[in-house]
Amino acid sequence: MTAFNIDTVTQAEQTPGTELPWAELGLKADEFDRIVEILGRRPTAAELAMYSVMWSEHCSYKSSKVHLRQFGEKVTEQMKEHLLVGIGENAGVVDIGEGWAVTFKVESHNHPSFVEPYQGAATGIGGIVRDIISMGARPVAVMDPLRFGAIDHPDTARLVHGIVSGIGGYGNSLGLPNIGGETVFDAVYQGNPLVNALAVGVLRHEDIRLANASGVGNKVVLFGARTGGDGIGGASVLASESFDDSKPAKRPAVQVGDSFAEKVLIECCLELFASGLVEGIQDLGAAGISCATSELASNGEGGMHVELTKVLLRDPTLTPGEILMSESQERMMAVVTPENVAAFEAVMDAWDVEYSWLGEVTGSGRLIIDWDGETIVDVDPRTVAHDGPVYERPYHRPGWLDATQADHFADSAHGAAPADLKAAMLELMASPNLASTAWITDQYDRYVQGNTAQAMPDDAGVIRVNEETGLGVALATDANGRYCYLDPYQGAQLALAEAYRNVATAGAKPLAVTDCLNFGSPEDPEVMWQFAESVRGLADACQQLGVPVTGGNVSLYNQTGGVAIHPTPVVGVLGVFDDVARRTPSGWREDGQAIYLLGTTRAELDGSEWAKLQGHLGGKPPVVDLDRERQLAEILVNCSRDGMVDAAHDLSEGGLAAALAESCLRFGVGARVGLAELCDRDGVTVFEALFSESPGRALVAVPRSEEVRFNDMCEARGFERLRLGVVDAESDALEIQGEFTLPLAELRETHEGTLPKYFG
């Protein structure tokens, strides 16, 4: 072991004037002063390292805590009905019936993925999967909402190839199906791509595990991969400041993943859980050992004593502070009773997993970390893990927003309807955000494990949980940064409404929410206003729809050179099926079935994909009616369960035009529809009927034998529906009667050609 000039607690007490690199570690002057006040002395180098990573924006949520409290404050007792574990643990847990539970969460790995696309994306998958393991669950699926810069920008190909390869390489090697997500291209994400990763796991109620260190005398063990220098400061350095060319390169802060080591770790942990060998467990992700020790101690009885020299290293030159900060992947920390030590070691040996006994739980209320017998950390763990800075950042409505909202698409030079609707529809379906993502999704295994009942390109991913009964879940993620730019409160609600609707179109009852809130710098009052409004909108909408937020992630400082991304709150919704055999796909197959449009169409083109194609961003986003969204979901779920619909597709980006095209392309079956009655009823033009993005709508295919029942159900609920036409399996075309006929072969060629054109 390389010798260090160790900065001990005793030395810190004796040398109060020693200069420490607190600014280089991302701390503010007042934060450093507070640490000194908490300790009653200057911190040691190791303590400074711990506080710097744990008080970083990424780990402490210091700029967002005051707003995130709404997710708890606005939860009603009824919303808690299915909630087994809520916000505050590694992931939320929801009861889905029959003694089964599901844990799910979405997180970001944005900044690392820009610096090192493959490893950044791969370790994003690895990290979120370990959150699921740490709850006692077996991971069963992943999803990946992605956002890139302009599709034709020279750097976009680098990011797309690296990130997609990283997600596929790591997830496929773990044997986890990738069942959905999003891919968005917009120049606003050029310097700050968004790589959000969602994972879901299943477990029995009695198998839930929590992150706490309880039981004085219980042993603390670190197991999995060895600790190296590949992820030092990853979370605090990369995700807690904006990119700036004047700052040093951040490449050393990106973690390096080993998917095969993680696969072994999954099976090893599940055996530990099944044998009842751990009292508490924590994955090592952001802030590494600093996080695991302080959070376990803080959540338990408050005391832990650790000998840091016992950590197994890949790099013997690491200093104690670097060991504490390292975010090397595929590591877990557990608390084990003395009686279970031998059995724990037997499991480790059976799986050939390395481990080291670092110390034990104490009743001191202090986190004590020694280096070769000398104390280098002596802190109250709560001050590290939970009682960090809380900022009430100033915020105000942007001064430019009034003029932007007044610039409606219909009033602009771009607002005129195109002369050729067929050409417009082809242009829309070839556009980067509506083109087929098969070039990406075909690189992911979506059916491994054999429990995937539905995946992209359907509206929601569906996983079977119980093979005997068919019990299962559906998941969807959605966000629209353009809507949120125009109105963050309404935009966040639209994101939730779309994900909620997507789950319902599959036939699942929406139960719970996870979110990944991606924004620019919180030090910008206008960005902070966008964040505050988005959180308020999402919390209000969750309350109205009756679905609680179970956990998630905040990603700030997505900003380069003073230019922030559009506010992008990604919302994931989980729903439950009694039997996944009754799931509803997003495309029709049976000739002669009636095609109905549920909901009302308004002239809502502001922020739309069509407006984007015309270079316009202004006006106000579509108006969401959450009561109608709930009614629509009930209709879709009941229709799916009772066999009244054979296909369902939500209307969102691209409006009716996109829904019709995708429903035809799903199974290569055509349709004949007319829009005259819709235009008369809702007072819209044919152009608006096709391209408006009014929410609260869905397209369904109803068997002829079920039309009476279907109409009676809608009538009883007072919900608008309109018979647009029929499925036409003989025509191999989409016919908009009186307007144009579009052969499916031409539509498919256009729809599937965009991504291969740019990425090979």
JSON list of C-alpha atoms in Angstrom, two decimals, residues 33-214:
[
{"chain": "A", "resi": 33, "resn": "ASP", "atom": "CA", "xyz": [-17.87, 27.71, 6.68]},
{"chain": "A", "resi": 34, "resn": "ARG", "atom": "CA", "xyz": [-20.92, 25.70, 7.68]},
{"chain": "A", "resi": 35, "resn": "ILE", "atom": "CA", "xyz": [-18.91, 22.46, 7.65]},
{"chain": "A", "resi": 36, "resn": "VAL", "atom": "CA", "xyz": [-16.39, 24.09, 9.98]},
{"chain": "A", "resi": 37, "resn": "GLU", "atom": "CA", "xyz": [-19.24, 25.20, 12.22]},
{"chain": "A", "resi": 38, "resn": "ILE", "atom": "CA", "xyz": [-20.79, 21.70, 12.28]},
{"chain": "A", "resi": 39, "resn": "LEU", "atom": "CA", "xyz": [-17.48, 20.02, 13.15]},
{"chain": "A", "resi": 40, "resn": "GLY", "atom": "CA", "xyz": [-16.20, 22.73, 15.49]},
{"chain": "A", "resi": 41, "resn": "ARG", "atom": "CA", "xyz": [-12.91, 22.60, 13.59]},
{"chain": "A", "resi": 42, "resn": "ARG", "atom": "CA", "xyz": [-11.64, 22.48, 10.05]},
{"chain": "A", "resi": 43, "resn": "PRO", "atom": "CA", "xyz": [-12.52, 19.26, 8.20]},
{"chain": "A", "resi": 44, "resn": "THR", "atom": "CA", "xyz": [-9.91, 16.67, 7.37]},
{"chain": "A", "resi": 45, "resn": "ALA", "atom": "CA", "xyz": [-9.19, 16.06, 3.70]},
{"chain": "A", "resi": 46, "resn": "ALA", "atom": "CA", "xyz": [-11.35, 12.92, 3.83]},
{"chain": "A", "resi": 47, "resn": "GLU", "atom": "CA", "xyz": [-14.22, 14.73, 5.55]},
{"chain": "A", "resi": 48, "resn": "LEU", "atom": "CA", "xyz": [-14.01, 17.52, 3.00]},
{"chain": "A", "resi": 49, "resn": "ALA", "atom": "CA", "xyz": [-14.24, 14.93, 0.22]},
{"chain": "A", "resi": 50, "resn": "MET", "atom": "CA", "xyz": [-17.34, 13.39, 1.80]},
{"chain": "A", "resi": 51, "resn": "TYR", "atom": "CA", "xyz": [-19.14, 16.66, 2.36]},
{"chain": "A", "resi": 52, "resn": "SER", "atom": "CA", "xyz": [-18.28, 17.92, -1.13]},
{"chain": "A", "resi": 53, "resn": "VAL", "atom": "CA", "xyz": [-19.86, 14.97, -2.92]},
{"chain": "A", "resi": 54, "resn": "MET", "atom": "CA", "xyz": [-22.80, 14.52, -0.55]},
{"chain": "A", "resi": 55, "resn": "TRP", "atom": "CA", "xyz": [-23.60, 18.24, -0.55]},
{"chain": "A", "resi": 56, "resn": "SER", "atom": "CA", "xyz": [-23.36, 18.43, -4.35]},
{"chain": "A", "resi": 57, "resn": "GLU", "atom": "CA", "xyz": [-26.49, 19.35, -6.25]},
{"chain": "A", "resi": 58, "resn": "HIS", "atom": "CA", "xyz": [-26.79, 15.84, -7.66]},
{"chain": "A", "resi": 59, "resn": "CYS", "atom": "CA", "xyz": [-26.73, 14.13, -4.26]},
{"chain": "A", "resi": 60, "resn": "SER", "atom": "CA", "xyz": [-28.30, 16.64, -1.87]},
{"chain": "A", "resi": 61, "resn": "TYR", "atom": "CA", "xyz": [-31.07, 18.22, -3.99]},
{"chain": "A", "resi": 62, "resn": "LYS", "atom": "CA", "xyz": [-30.20, 21.46, -2.21]},
{"chain": "A", "resi": 63, "resn": "SER", "atom": "CA", "xyz": [-31.84, 23.69, -4.84]},
{"chain": "A", "resi": 64, "resn": "SER", "atom": "CA", "xyz": [-34.88, 21.49, -5.40]},
{"chain": "A", "resi": 65, "resn": "LYS", "atom": "CA", "xyz": [-35.86, 20.16, -1.96]},
{"chain": "A", "resi": 66, "resn": "VAL", "atom": "CA", "xyz": [-38.15, 23.04, -1.10]},
{"chain": "A", "resi": 67, "resn": "HIS", "atom": "CA", "xyz": [-40.20, 22.38, -4.23]},
{"chain": "A", "resi": 68, "resn": "LEU", "atom": "CA", "xyz": [-40.08, 18.58, -4.22]},
{"chain": "A", "resi": 69, "resn": "ARG", "atom": "CA", "xyz": [-41.84, 18.53, -0.84]},
{"chain": "A", "resi": 70, "resn": "GLN", "atom": "CA", "xyz": [-45.09, 19.08, -2.73]},
{"chain": "A", "resi": 71, "resn": "PHE", "atom": "CA", "xyz": [-45.00, 15.47, -3.90]},
{"chain": "A", "resi": 72, "resn": "GLY", "atom": "CA", "xyz": [-45.44, 14.41, -0.29]},
{"chain": "A", "resi": 73, "resn": "GLU", "atom": "CA", "xyz": [-47.66, 17.26, 0.84]},
{"chain": "A", "resi": 74, "resn": "LYS", "atom": "CA", "xyz": [-50.21, 16.71, -1.94]},
{"chain": "A", "resi": 75, "resn": "VAL", "atom": "CA", "xyz": [-50.54, 12.93, -1.47]},
{"chain": "A", "resi": 76, "resn": "THR", "atom": "CA", "xyz": [-53.98, 11.90, -0.22]},
{"chain": "A", "resi": 77, "resn": "GLU", "atom": "CA", "xyz": [-54.76, 8.79, 1.81]},
{"chain": "A", "resi": 78, "resn": "GLN", "atom": "CA", "xyz": [-56.45, 7.28, -1.21]},
{"chain": "A", "resi": 79, "resn": "MET", "atom": "CA", "xyz": [-53.26, 7.76, -3.25]},
{"chain": "A", "resi": 80, "resn": "LYS", "atom": "CA", "xyz": [-51.33, 5.77, -0.64]},
{"chain": "A", "resi": 81, "resn": "GLU", "atom": "CA", "xyz": [-53.54, 2.71, -1.08]},
{"chain": "A", "resi": 82, "resn": "HIS", "atom": "CA", "xyz": [-51.03, 0.80, -3.20]},
{"chain": "A", "resi": 83, "resn": "LEU", "atom": "CA", "xyz": [-47.87, 2.54, -1.99]},
{"chain": "A", "resi": 84, "resn": "LEU", "atom": "CA", "xyz": [-45.57, 0.27, 0.05]},
{"chain": "A", "resi": 85, "resn": "VAL", "atom": "CA", "xyz": [-42.39, 2.41, -0.09]},
{"chain": "A", "resi": 86, "resn": "GLY", "atom": "CA", "xyz": [-42.41, 6.05, -1.12]},
{"chain": "A", "resi": 87, "resn": "ILE", "atom": "CA", "xyz": [-39.96, 8.88, -1.67]},
{"chain": "A", "resi": 88, "resn": "GLY", "atom": "CA", "xyz": [-36.72, 8.71, 0.30]},
{"chain": "A", "resi": 89, "resn": "GLU", "atom": "CA", "xyz": [-35.54, 5.17, -0.41]},
{"chain": "A", "resi": 90, "resn": "ASN", "atom": "CA", "xyz": [-33.53, 3.91, -3.37]},
{"chain": "A", "resi": 91, "resn": "ALA", "atom": "CA", "xyz": [-36.75, 3.33, -5.32]},
{"chain": "A", "resi": 92, "resn": "GLY", "atom": "CA", "xyz": [-40.48, 3.36, -4.72]},
{"chain": "A", "resi": 93, "resn": "VAL", "atom": "CA", "xyz": [-42.43, 0.13, -4.23]},
{"chain": "A", "resi": 94, "resn": "VAL", "atom": "CA", "xyz": [-46.06, -0.41, -5.30]},
{"chain": "A", "resi": 95, "resn": "ASP", "atom": "CA", "xyz": [-48.45, -3.23, -4.38]},
{"chain": "A", "resi": 96, "resn": "ILE", "atom": "CA", "xyz": [-49.88, -4.82, -7.54]},
{"chain": "A", "resi": 97, "resn": "GLY", "atom": "CA", "xyz": [-51.87, -7.61, -5.87]},
{"chain": "A", "resi": 98, "resn": "GLU", "atom": "CA", "xyz": [-51.51, -11.34, -5.13]},
{"chain": "A", "resi": 99, "resn": "GLY", "atom": "CA", "xyz": [-48.70, -10.56, -2.67]},
{"chain": "A", "resi": 100, "resn": "TRP", "atom": "CA", "xyz": [-46.57, -9.13, -5.49]},
{"chain": "A", "resi": 101, "resn": "ALA", "atom": "CA", "xyz": [-44.93, -5.72, -5.54]},
{"chain": "A", "resi": 102, "resn": "VAL", "atom": "CA", "xyz": [-43.11, -3.72, -8.18]},
{"chain": "A", "resi": 103, "resn": "THR", "atom": "CA", "xyz": [-40.28, -1.26, -7.64]},
{"chain": "A", "resi": 104, "resn": "PHE", "atom": "CA", "xyz": [-39.37, 1.26, -10.34]},
{"chain": "A", "resi": 105, "resn": "LYS", "atom": "CA", "xyz": [-37.40, 4.45, -10.76]},
{"chain": "A", "resi": 106, "resn": "VAL", "atom": "CA", "xyz": [-35.95, 6.73, -13.43]},
{"chain": "A", "resi": 107, "resn": "GLU", "atom": "CA", "xyz": [-32.65, 8.60, -13.12]},
{"chain": "A", "resi": 108, "resn": "SER", "atom": "CA", "xyz": [-30.34, 10.68, -15.29]},
{"chain": "A", "resi": 109, "resn": "HIS", "atom": "CA", "xyz": [-26.81, 10.15, -16.55]},
{"chain": "A", "resi": 110, "resn": "ASN", "atom": "CA", "xyz": [-26.76, 13.20, -18.78]},
{"chain": "A", "resi": 111, "resn": "HIS", "atom": "CA", "xyz": [-23.40, 14.86, -18.22]},
{"chain": "A", "resi": 112, "resn": "PRO", "atom": "CA", "xyz": [-21.28, 11.67, -18.16]},
{"chain": "A", "resi": 113, "resn": "SER", "atom": "CA", "xyz": [-22.95, 10.56, -21.39]},
{"chain": "A", "resi": 114, "resn": "PHE", "atom": "CA", "xyz": [-21.91, 13.74, -23.17]},
{"chain": "A", "resi": 115, "resn": "VAL", "atom": "CA", "xyz": [-18.29, 13.36, -22.07]},
{"chain": "A", "resi": 116, "resn": "GLU", "atom": "CA", "xyz": [-18.02, 9.60, -22.65]},
{"chain": "A", "resi": 117, "resn": "PRO", "atom": "CA", "xyz": [-21.18, 8.40, -24.44]},
{"chain": "A", "resi": 118, "resn": "TYR", "atom": "CA", "xyz": [-20.74, 4.63, -24.22]},
{"chain": "A", "resi": 119, "resn": "GLN", "atom": "CA", "xyz": [-19.65, 4.42, -20.59]},
{"chain": "A", "resi": 120, "resn": "GLY", "atom": "CA", "xyz": [-21.92, 7.24, -19.47]},
{"chain": "A", "resi": 121, "resn": "ALA", "atom": "CA", "xyz": [-25.00, 5.51, -20.85]},
{"chain": "A", "resi": 122, "resn": "ALA", "atom": "CA", "xyz": [-23.90, 2.01, -19.82]},
{"chain": "A", "resi": 123, "resn": "THR", "atom": "CA", "xyz": [-23.27, 3.00, -16.21]},
{"chain": "A", "resi": 124, "resn": "GLY", "atom": "CA", "xyz": [-26.57, 4.87, -16.18]},
{"chain": "A", "resi": 125, "resn": "ILE", "atom": "CA", "xyz": [-28.28, 1.53, -16.81]},
{"chain": "A", "resi": 126, "resn": "GLY", "atom": "CA", "xyz": [-26.04, -0.18, -14.25]},
{"chain": "A", "resi": 127, "resn": "GLY", "atom": "CA", "xyz": [-26.74, 2.41, -11.57]},
{"chain": "A", "resi": 128, "resn": "ILE", "atom": "CA", "xyz": [-30.52, 2.37, -11.88]},
{"chain": "A", "resi": 129, "resn": "VAL", "atom": "CA", "xyz": [-30.55, -1.43, -11.90]},
{"chain": "A", "resi": 130, "resn": "ARG", "atom": "CA", "xyz": [-28.58, -1.48, -8.62]},
{"chain": "A", "resi": 131, "resn": "ASP", "atom": "CA", "xyz": [-31.21, 0.82, -7.09]},
{"chain": "A", "resi": 132, "resn": "ILE", "atom": "CA", "xyz": [-33.77, -1.85, -7.95]},
{"chain": "A", "resi": 133, "resn": "ILE", "atom": "CA", "xyz": [-31.60, -4.65, -6.52]},
{"chain": "A", "resi": 134, "resn": "SER", "atom": "CA", "xyz": [-31.13, -2.74, -3.28]},
{"chain": "A", "resi": 135, "resn": "MET", "atom": "CA", "xyz": [-34.90, -2.81, -2.68]},
{"chain": "A", "resi": 136, "resn": "GLY", "atom": "CA", "xyz": [-34.81, -6.62, -2.63]},
{"chain": "A", "resi": 137, "resn": "ALA", "atom": "CA", "xyz": [-36.21, -7.04, -6.14]},
{"chain": "A", "resi": 138, "resn": "ARG", "atom": "CA", "xyz": [-35.21, -8.91, -9.25]},
{"chain": "A", "resi": 139, "resn": "PRO", "atom": "CA", "xyz": [-34.78, -6.43, -12.12]},
{"chain": "A", "resi": 140, "resn": "VAL", "atom": "CA", "xyz": [-37.05, -7.40, -15.01]},
{"chain": "A", "resi": 141, "resn": "ALA", "atom": "CA", "xyz": [-36.86, -4.55, -17.55]},
{"chain": "A", "resi": 142, "resn": "VAL", "atom": "CA", "xyz": [-35.33, -1.20, -18.45]},
{"chain": "A", "resi": 143, "resn": "MET", "atom": "CA", "xyz": [-36.43, 1.81, -20.51]},
{"chain": "A", "resi": 144, "resn": "ASP", "atom": "CA", "xyz": [-34.48, 4.76, -21.88]},
{"chain": "A", "resi": 145, "resn": "PRO", "atom": "CA", "xyz": [-35.90, 8.23, -22.60]},
{"chain": "A", "resi": 146, "resn": "LEU", "atom": "CA", "xyz": [-33.24, 9.95, -24.77]},
{"chain": "A", "resi": 147, "resn": "ARG", "atom": "CA", "xyz": [-32.78, 13.46, -26.14]},
{"chain": "A", "resi": 148, "resn": "PHE", "atom": "CA", "xyz": [-30.13, 14.51, -28.61]},
{"chain": "A", "resi": 149, "resn": "GLY", "atom": "CA", "xyz": [-29.21, 17.66, -30.50]},
{"chain": "A", "resi": 150, "resn": "ALA", "atom": "CA", "xyz": [-30.07, 18.35, -34.13]},
{"chain": "A", "resi": 151, "resn": "ILE", "atom": "CA", "xyz": [-30.04, 15.14, -36.13]},
{"chain": "A", "resi": 152, "resn": "ASP", "atom": "CA", "xyz": [-27.75, 16.64, -38.79]},
{"chain": "A", "resi": 153, "resn": "HIS", "atom": "CA", "xyz": [-25.23, 18.19, -36.38]},
{"chain": "A", "resi": 154, "resn": "PRO", "atom": "CA", "xyz": [-21.72, 16.67, -36.76]},
{"chain": "A", "resi": 155, "resn": "ASP", "atom": "CA", "xyz": [-21.54, 15.71, -33.05]},
{"chain": "A", "resi": 156, "resn": "THR", "atom": "CA", "xyz": [-24.95, 14.05, -32.86]},
{"chain": "A", "resi": 157, "resn": "ALA", "atom": "CA", "xyz": [-23.78, 10.87, -34.59]},
{"chain": "A", "resi": 158, "resn": "ARG", "atom": "CA", "xyz": [-20.98, 10.47, -32.02]},
{"chain": "A", "resi": 159, "resn": "LEU", "atom": "CA", "xyz": [-23.46, 10.71, -29.18]},
{"chain": "A", "resi": 160, "resn": "VAL", "atom": "CA", "xyz": [-26.15, 8.54, -30.76]},
{"chain": "A", "resi": 161, "resn": "HIS", "atom": "CA", "xyz": [-23.77, 5.71, -31.64]},
{"chain": "A", "resi": 162, "resn": "GLY", "atom": "CA", "xyz": [-22.04, 5.77, -28.26]},
{"chain": "A", "resi": 163, "resn": "ILE", "atom": "CA", "xyz": [-25.12, 6.15, -26.08]},
{"chain": "A", "resi": 164, "resn": "VAL", "atom": "CA", "xyz": [-27.24, 3.58, -27.93]},
{"chain": "A", "resi": 165, "resn": "SER", "atom": "CA", "xyz": [-24.34, 1.11, -27.90]},
{"chain": "A", "resi": 166, "resn": "GLY", "atom": "CA", "xyz": [-23.81, 1.70, -24.19]},
{"chain": "A", "resi": 167, "resn": "ILE", "atom": "CA", "xyz": [-27.46, 1.12, -23.32]},
{"chain": "A", "resi": 168, "resn": "GLY", "atom": "CA", "xyz": [-27.71, -1.97, -25.50]},
{"chain": "A", "resi": 169, "resn": "GLY", "atom": "CA", "xyz": [-24.33, -3.39, -24.56]},
{"chain": "A", "resi": 170, "resn": "TYR", "atom": "CA", "xyz": [-24.93, -3.15, -20.82]},
{"chain": "A", "resi": 171, "resn": "GLY", "atom": "CA", "xyz": [-28.65, -3.96, -20.74]},
{"chain": "A", "resi": 172, "resn": "ASN", "atom": "CA", "xyz": [-28.40, -6.87, -23.19]},
{"chain": "A", "resi": 173, "resn": "SER", "atom": "CA", "xyz": [-25.51, -8.36, -21.23]},
{"chain": "A", "resi": 174, "resn": "LEU", "atom": "CA", "xyz": [-27.55, -8.17, -18.03]},
{"chain": "A", "resi": 175, "resn": "GLY", "atom": "CA", "xyz": [-30.32, -10.09, -19.76]},
{"chain": "A", "resi": 176, "resn": "LEU", "atom": "CA", "xyz": [-32.85, -7.31, -19.20]},
{"chain": "A", "resi": 177, "resn": "PRO", "atom": "CA", "xyz": [-35.42, -6.48, -21.88]},
{"chain": "A", "resi": 178, "resn": "ASN", "atom": "CA", "xyz": [-35.59, -2.86, -22.99]},
{"chain": "A", "resi": 179, "resn": "ILE", "atom": "CA", "xyz": [-39.32, -2.31, -23.39]},
{"chain": "A", "resi": 180, "resn": "GLY", "atom": "CA", "xyz": [-39.70, 1.38, -24.28]},
{"chain": "A", "resi": 181, "resn": "GLY", "atom": "CA", "xyz": [-38.63, 4.98, -23.95]},
{"chain": "A", "resi": 182, "resn": "GLU", "atom": "CA", "xyz": [-38.41, 7.99, -26.23]},
{"chain": "A", "resi": 183, "resn": "THR", "atom": "CA", "xyz": [-35.98, 9.47, -28.73]},
{"chain": "A", "resi": 184, "resn": "VAL", "atom": "CA", "xyz": [-36.13, 13.22, -29.38]},
{"chain": "A", "resi": 185, "resn": "PHE", "atom": "CA", "xyz": [-33.88, 15.38, -31.56]},
{"chain": "A", "resi": 186, "resn": "ASP", "atom": "CA", "xyz": [-33.74, 19.13, -30.94]},
{"chain": "A", "resi": 187, "resn": "ALA", "atom": "CA", "xyz": [-30.88, 21.62, -31.29]},
{"chain": "A", "resi": 188, "resn": "VAL", "atom": "CA", "xyz": [-31.50, 22.81, -27.72]},
{"chain": "A", "resi": 189, "resn": "TYR", "atom": "CA", "xyz": [-29.99, 19.54, -26.43]},
{"chain": "A", "resi": 190, "resn": "GLN", "atom": "CA", "xyz": [-26.84, 19.82, -28.57]},
{"chain": "A", "resi": 191, "resn": "GLY", "atom": "CA", "xyz": [-24.45, 20.47, -25.70]},
{"chain": "A", "resi": 192, "resn": "ASN", "atom": "CA", "xyz": [-26.51, 18.67, -23.09]},
{"chain": "A", "resi": 193, "resn": "PRO", "atom": "CA", "xyz": [-28.02, 15.40, -24.32]},
{"chain": "A", "resi": 194, "resn": "LEU", "atom": "CA", "xyz": [-30.41, 13.74, -21.89]},
{"chain": "A", "resi": 195, "resn": "VAL", "atom": "CA", "xyz": [-29.85, 10.09, -21.06]},
{"chain": "A", "resi": 196, "resn": "ASN", "atom": "CA", "xyz": [-32.52, 9.03, -18.60]},
{"chain": "A", "resi": 197, "resn": "ALA", "atom": "CA", "xyz": [-32.72, 5.39, -17.55]},
{"chain": "A", "resi": 198, "resn": "LEU", "atom": "CA", "xyz": [-35.65, 3.59, -15.95]},
{"chain": "A", "resi": 199, "resn": "ALA", "atom": "CA", "xyz": [-35.57, 0.15, -14.36]},
{"chain": "A", "resi": 200, "resn": "VAL", "atom": "CA", "xyz": [-38.33, -1.97, -12.91]},
{"chain": "A", "resi": 201, "resn": "GLY", "atom": "CA", "xyz": [-38.11, -4.97, -10.60]},
{"chain": "A", "resi": 202, "resn": "VAL", "atom": "CA", "xyz": [-40.51, -7.44, -9.01]},
{"chain": "A", "resi": 203, "resn": "LEU", "atom": "CA", "xyz": [-40.59, -8.85, -5.49]},
{"chain": "A", "resi": 204, "resn": "ARG", "atom": "CA", "xyz": [-42.88, -10.31, -2.88]},
{"chain": "A", "resi": 205, "resn": "HIS", "atom": "CA", "xyz": [-44.12, -7.96, -0.17]},
{"chain": "A", "resi": 206, "resn": "GLU", "atom": "CA", "xyz": [-42.07, -9.70, 2.49]},
{"chain": "A", "resi": 207, "resn": "ASP", "atom": "CA", "xyz": [-38.86, -9.30, 0.48]},
{"chain": "A", "resi": 208, "resn": "ILE", "atom": "CA", "xyz": [-38.67, -5.49, 0.64]},
{"chain": "A", "resi": 209, "resn": "ARG", "atom": "CA", "xyz": [-35.24, -4.29, 1.80]},
{"chain": "A", "resi": 210, "resn": "LEU", "atom": "CA", "xyz": [-34.40, -0.82, 3.11]},
{"chain": "A", "resi": 211, "resn": "ALA", "atom": "CA", "xyz": [-31.15, 1.15, 3.29]},
{"chain": "A", "resi": 212, "resn": "ASN", "atom": "CA", "xyz": [-30.36, 1.39, 6.98]},
{"chain": "A", "resi": 213, "resn": "ALA", "atom": "CA", "xyz": [-27.66, 0.23, 9.39]},
{"chain": "A", "resi": 214, "resn": "SER", "atom": "CA", "xyz": [-29.30, -1.04, 12.55]}
]
